[in-house]
Every structure is written in C-alpha cells, then in structure tokens.
C-alpha cells in the first residue's frame, strides 16, 4: 500500500484523474471501476474536461459501476446510476461505448452478481478499481463484517451506511440492501485506488490504514494489498501517524 497526500481535495482529485489518464494512454481498452458518492466528483470533473478537450480517449475502455442501492435505477435521485449519469456519462460530448452497471431492480440479485463477475473476468479483471470510503470503513457496499474473499455480492446495509446515505437523497429514503463488487475484486485489480478527502474522514482513514487489519473495518484490507494506492487530501490524512 502506498499513501499519497495532497494539499487540497482538488489536487487529490486531479492526481486521481491523472492516474486514470495514464492508464488509458498505456492501455486504451482498460477496464475501470468508478464509485459514486461525494469523493469522486472532482476527479470525474477533470476526466470529463480532458475527454471533451480530446486529451484522453474513453472510446475503447470499459466502465464498470461499483455498487448500487437495491431497488433503485437511474431515475432515483441518490442512486449510484443517477450520480454517474449526471456527473459523468451525460457530461461527455461523446457517448461511452462500454458501460456495465449493476441492475439493482432485477428479481434475481444473485444472478446479477454473477453477471458482473463474469463480465469482469471475461475482460481479464479490473485494471483500475477506484473506491471511496464510508464513515464505517466500507468500500463500495462491503460493510463491516464482510469477508475479504468475496466477489460481487448482496449486502445487508450497516446502520451507519443507512444514516449517512441519506445525504444523497432529498427526502428520507429507506435503504436496507445493497449490491456491490467485492473486496476480492479490489485485491485482484491492477491498481486498487482509494480516494478520500475532508476532516470527517480522518478518523476512519487512520483506523483503516494504521489500525488492526480486520473484516470489521473493510478498508483495512488495503494494508495487505501491494496494488493499493491511497490518495488523500491533508484533512483526511490529518490523524495519520508519521505521514507527510
Ligand atoms: N455506496 C457509496 C460508496 O460507493 C462510496 O464510495 C462511499 C463513500 O461516500 P462519499 O464519497 O459520499 O463519502 O459510501 C457510499 O455509501
């Protein structure tokens, strides 16, 4: 695991976008996973800008979604699909050719997990998997207690996730279940990238990156991963020991 600390959220976001741009320059048909939430907004802004300026080419790459609230689609404000549509897909001048997202409205969610697993393995795995971190240390919707060796799976939501998740919705929304790529995908990705910013993430970043490795803190898996890159702004890094 390598940790990089930037002065601002904007600098951290630009560095994450540069990592994606470099990956695409080296391998145009890369398989890339983006999260939703507040963390990737700045990064996606740079990627959209550079794509629309013709500086990066997204036409050959494969985009995979990280997770979704069960029962929601792109029409539900607060869904991961809604976020990606409004912050990424719809802002690009050229429509993306290859986008694979969870369908969280299907009756057979286990089959949907298999579909995502099969798609990713058919492409030889994820080249870059970018994730944010939840206030309880979740990655995607891999909640506390999730085994490290799962691929895509259904997830019973932790009370912290249900409460914090309300920030994505304009009115109180019942959230009970999620569907998500697994921590095994992260372990097997070419690059496993965590992005985090803001002082409110400082405590869970410290616990995840310098505390005990445990399934109770899903992000602690990053300590064990040689492919892990952690990009933080200085506020999110403010409780780390011996970090500069
Ligand atoms: N399901 C999402 C995750 O994919 C996201 O990465 C994480 C952090 O969210 P944020 O970036 O808004 O802090 O929690 C949410 O619940």
PDB file of N, CA, C and O in Angstrom, residues 27 31 62 64 100 113-127 151-152 181 185 188:
ATOM      1  N   UNK A  27      -3.044   1.684 -21.920  1.00  0.00           N
ATOM      2  CA  UNK A  27      -3.936   0.583 -22.340  1.00  0.00           C
ATOM      3  C   UNK A  27      -5.325   1.166 -22.611  1.00  0.00           C
ATOM      4  O   UNK A  27      -6.149   1.261 -21.695  1.00  0.00           O
ATOM      5  N   UNK A  31     -10.149  -1.784 -18.238  1.00  0.00           N
ATOM      6  CA  UNK A  31     -11.412  -1.985 -17.520  1.00  0.00           C
ATOM      7  C   UNK A  31     -11.299  -1.196 -16.213  1.00  0.00           C
ATOM      8  O   UNK A  31     -10.410  -1.462 -15.397  1.00  0.00           O
ATOM      9  N   UNK A  62     -13.633   0.138 -20.881  1.00  0.00           N
ATOM     10  CA  UNK A  62     -14.830  -0.481 -20.296  1.00  0.00           C
ATOM     11  C   UNK A  62     -15.033   0.108 -18.907  1.00  0.00           C
ATOM     12  O   UNK A  62     -14.140   0.015 -18.068  1.00  0.00           O
ATOM     13  N   UNK A  64     -17.110   0.085 -15.375  1.00  0.00           N
ATOM     14  CA  UNK A  64     -17.901  -0.797 -14.525  1.00  0.00           C
ATOM     15  C   UNK A  64     -18.299  -0.008 -13.281  1.00  0.00           C
ATOM     16  O   UNK A  64     -17.475   0.727 -12.721  1.00  0.00           O
ATOM     17  N   UNK A 100     -20.978  -0.928 -17.922  1.00  0.00           N
ATOM     18  CA  UNK A 100     -21.649  -2.066 -17.284  1.00  0.00           C
ATOM     19  C   UNK A 100     -21.914  -1.714 -15.828  1.00  0.00           C
ATOM     20  O   UNK A 100     -20.977  -1.552 -15.043  1.00  0.00           O
ATOM     21  N   UNK A 113     -25.175 -10.542  -9.635  1.00  0.00           N
ATOM     22  CA  UNK A 113     -23.789 -10.567  -9.148  1.00  0.00           C
ATOM     23  C   UNK A 113     -22.933 -11.447 -10.069  1.00  0.00           C
ATOM     24  O   UNK A 113     -21.810 -11.064 -10.435  1.00  0.00           O
ATOM     25  N   UNK A 114     -23.477 -12.589 -10.455  1.00  0.00           N
ATOM     26  CA  UNK A 114     -22.753 -13.500 -11.353  1.00  0.00           C
ATOM     27  C   UNK A 114     -22.473 -12.831 -12.686  1.00  0.00           C
ATOM     28  O   UNK A 114     -21.400 -12.975 -13.279  1.00  0.00           O
ATOM     29  N   UNK A 115     -23.486 -12.093 -13.184  1.00  0.00           N
ATOM     30  CA  UNK A 115     -23.310 -11.388 -14.465  1.00  0.00           C
ATOM     31  C   UNK A 115     -22.136 -10.416 -14.380  1.00  0.00           C
ATOM     32  O   UNK A 115     -21.283 -10.370 -15.271  1.00  0.00           O
ATOM     33  N   UNK A 116     -22.075  -9.660 -13.296  1.00  0.00           N
ATOM     34  CA  UNK A 116     -20.964  -8.701 -13.149  1.00  0.00           C
ATOM     35  C   UNK A 116     -19.629  -9.437 -13.004  1.00  0.00           C
ATOM     36  O   UNK A 116     -18.626  -9.056 -13.619  1.00  0.00           O
ATOM     37  N   UNK A 117     -19.622 -10.486 -12.185  1.00  0.00           N
ATOM     38  CA  UNK A 117     -18.381 -11.257 -12.003  1.00  0.00           C
ATOM     39  C   UNK A 117     -17.894 -11.812 -13.345  1.00  0.00           C
ATOM     40  O   UNK A 117     -16.696 -11.745 -13.661  1.00  0.00           O
ATOM     41  N   UNK A 118     -18.847 -12.374 -14.110  1.00  0.00           N
ATOM     42  CA  UNK A 118     -18.464 -12.982 -15.391  1.00  0.00           C
ATOM     43  C   UNK A 118     -17.965 -11.924 -16.375  1.00  0.00           C
ATOM     44  O   UNK A 118     -17.011 -12.164 -17.110  1.00  0.00           O
ATOM     45  N   UNK A 119     -18.627 -10.766 -16.354  1.00  0.00           N
ATOM     46  CA  UNK A 119     -18.179  -9.709 -17.268  1.00  0.00           C
ATOM     47  C   UNK A 119     -16.737  -9.305 -16.939  1.00  0.00           C
ATOM     48  O   UNK A 119     -15.881  -9.225 -17.821  1.00  0.00           O
ATOM     49  N   UNK A 120     -16.487  -9.064 -15.664  1.00  0.00           N
ATOM     50  CA  UNK A 120     -15.145  -8.617 -15.261  1.00  0.00           C
ATOM     51  C   UNK A 120     -14.099  -9.696 -15.573  1.00  0.00           C
ATOM     52  O   UNK A 120     -13.041  -9.397 -16.144  1.00  0.00           O
ATOM     53  N   UNK A 121     -14.405 -10.931 -15.260  1.00  0.00           N
ATOM     54  CA  UNK A 121     -13.394 -11.970 -15.533  1.00  0.00           C
ATOM     55  C   UNK A 121     -13.219 -12.183 -17.031  1.00  0.00           C
ATOM     56  O   UNK A 121     -12.113 -12.474 -17.491  1.00  0.00           O
ATOM     57  N   UNK A 122     -14.298 -11.985 -17.816  1.00  0.00           N
ATOM     58  CA  UNK A 122     -14.161 -12.155 -19.273  1.00  0.00           C
ATOM     59  C   UNK A 122     -13.219 -11.108 -19.876  1.00  0.00           C
ATOM     60  O   UNK A 122     -12.656 -11.319 -20.953  1.00  0.00           O
ATOM     61  N   UNK A 123     -13.072 -10.005 -19.184  1.00  0.00           N
ATOM     62  CA  UNK A 123     -12.162  -8.941 -19.665  1.00  0.00           C
ATOM     63  C   UNK A 123     -10.776  -9.075 -19.032  1.00  0.00           C
ATOM     64  O   UNK A 123      -9.925  -8.192 -19.183  1.00  0.00           O
ATOM     65  N   UNK A 124     -10.566 -10.112 -18.264  1.00  0.00           N
ATOM     66  CA  UNK A 124      -9.257 -10.310 -17.637  1.00  0.00           C
ATOM     67  C   UNK A 124      -9.103  -9.560 -16.325  1.00  0.00           C
ATOM     68  O   UNK A 124      -7.982  -9.349 -15.859  1.00  0.00           O
ATOM     69  N   UNK A 125     -10.209  -9.140 -15.724  1.00  0.00           N
ATOM     70  CA  UNK A 125     -10.151  -8.439 -14.432  1.00  0.00           C
ATOM     71  C   UNK A 125     -10.135  -6.930 -14.607  1.00  0.00           C
ATOM     72  O   UNK A 125     -10.045  -6.414 -15.726  1.00  0.00           O
ATOM     73  N   UNK A 126     -10.226  -6.245 -13.477  1.00  0.00           N
ATOM     74  CA  UNK A 126     -10.221  -4.775 -13.489  1.00  0.00           C
ATOM     75  C   UNK A 126      -8.782  -4.268 -13.561  1.00  0.00           C
ATOM     76  O   UNK A 126      -7.924  -4.749 -12.820  1.00  0.00           O
ATOM     77  N   UNK A 127      -8.547  -3.306 -14.437  1.00  0.00           N
ATOM     78  CA  UNK A 127      -7.213  -2.686 -14.466  1.00  0.00           C
ATOM     79  C   UNK A 127      -7.079  -1.675 -13.343  1.00  0.00           C
ATOM     80  O   UNK A 127      -6.038  -1.600 -12.695  1.00  0.00           O
ATOM     81  N   UNK A 151     -16.355 -11.940  -4.194  1.00  0.00           N
ATOM     82  CA  UNK A 151     -16.533 -11.137  -5.407  1.00  0.00           C
ATOM     83  C   UNK A 151     -17.870 -10.384  -5.235  1.00  0.00           C
ATOM     84  O   UNK A 151     -18.240 -10.052  -4.111  1.00  0.00           O
ATOM     85  N   UNK A 152     -18.589 -10.111  -6.322  1.00  0.00           N
ATOM     86  CA  UNK A 152     -19.838  -9.343  -6.199  1.00  0.00           C
ATOM     87  C   UNK A 152     -20.825 -10.074  -5.299  1.00  0.00           C
ATOM     88  O   UNK A 152     -20.925 -11.300  -5.333  1.00  0.00           O
ATOM     89  N   UNK A 181     -19.575  -4.764  -5.955  1.00  0.00           N
ATOM     90  CA  UNK A 181     -18.383  -5.557  -6.250  1.00  0.00           C
ATOM     91  C   UNK A 181     -17.720  -5.899  -4.920  1.00  0.00           C
ATOM     92  O   UNK A 181     -17.939  -5.226  -3.906  1.00  0.00           O
ATOM     93  N   UNK A 185     -12.341  -8.370  -5.745  1.00  0.00           N
ATOM     94  CA  UNK A 185     -12.090  -7.603  -6.971  1.00  0.00           C
ATOM     95  C   UNK A 185     -10.980  -6.576  -6.739  1.00  0.00           C
ATOM     96  O   UNK A 185     -10.143  -6.337  -7.603  1.00  0.00           O
ATOM     97  N   UNK A 188      -7.591  -8.179  -6.610  1.00  0.00           N
ATOM     98  CA  UNK A 188      -7.106  -8.685  -7.895  1.00  0.00           C
ATOM     99  C   UNK A 188      -6.955  -7.590  -8.954  1.00  0.00           C
ATOM    100  O   UNK A 188      -6.474  -7.867 -10.054  1.00  0.00           O
TER     101      UNK A 188
END
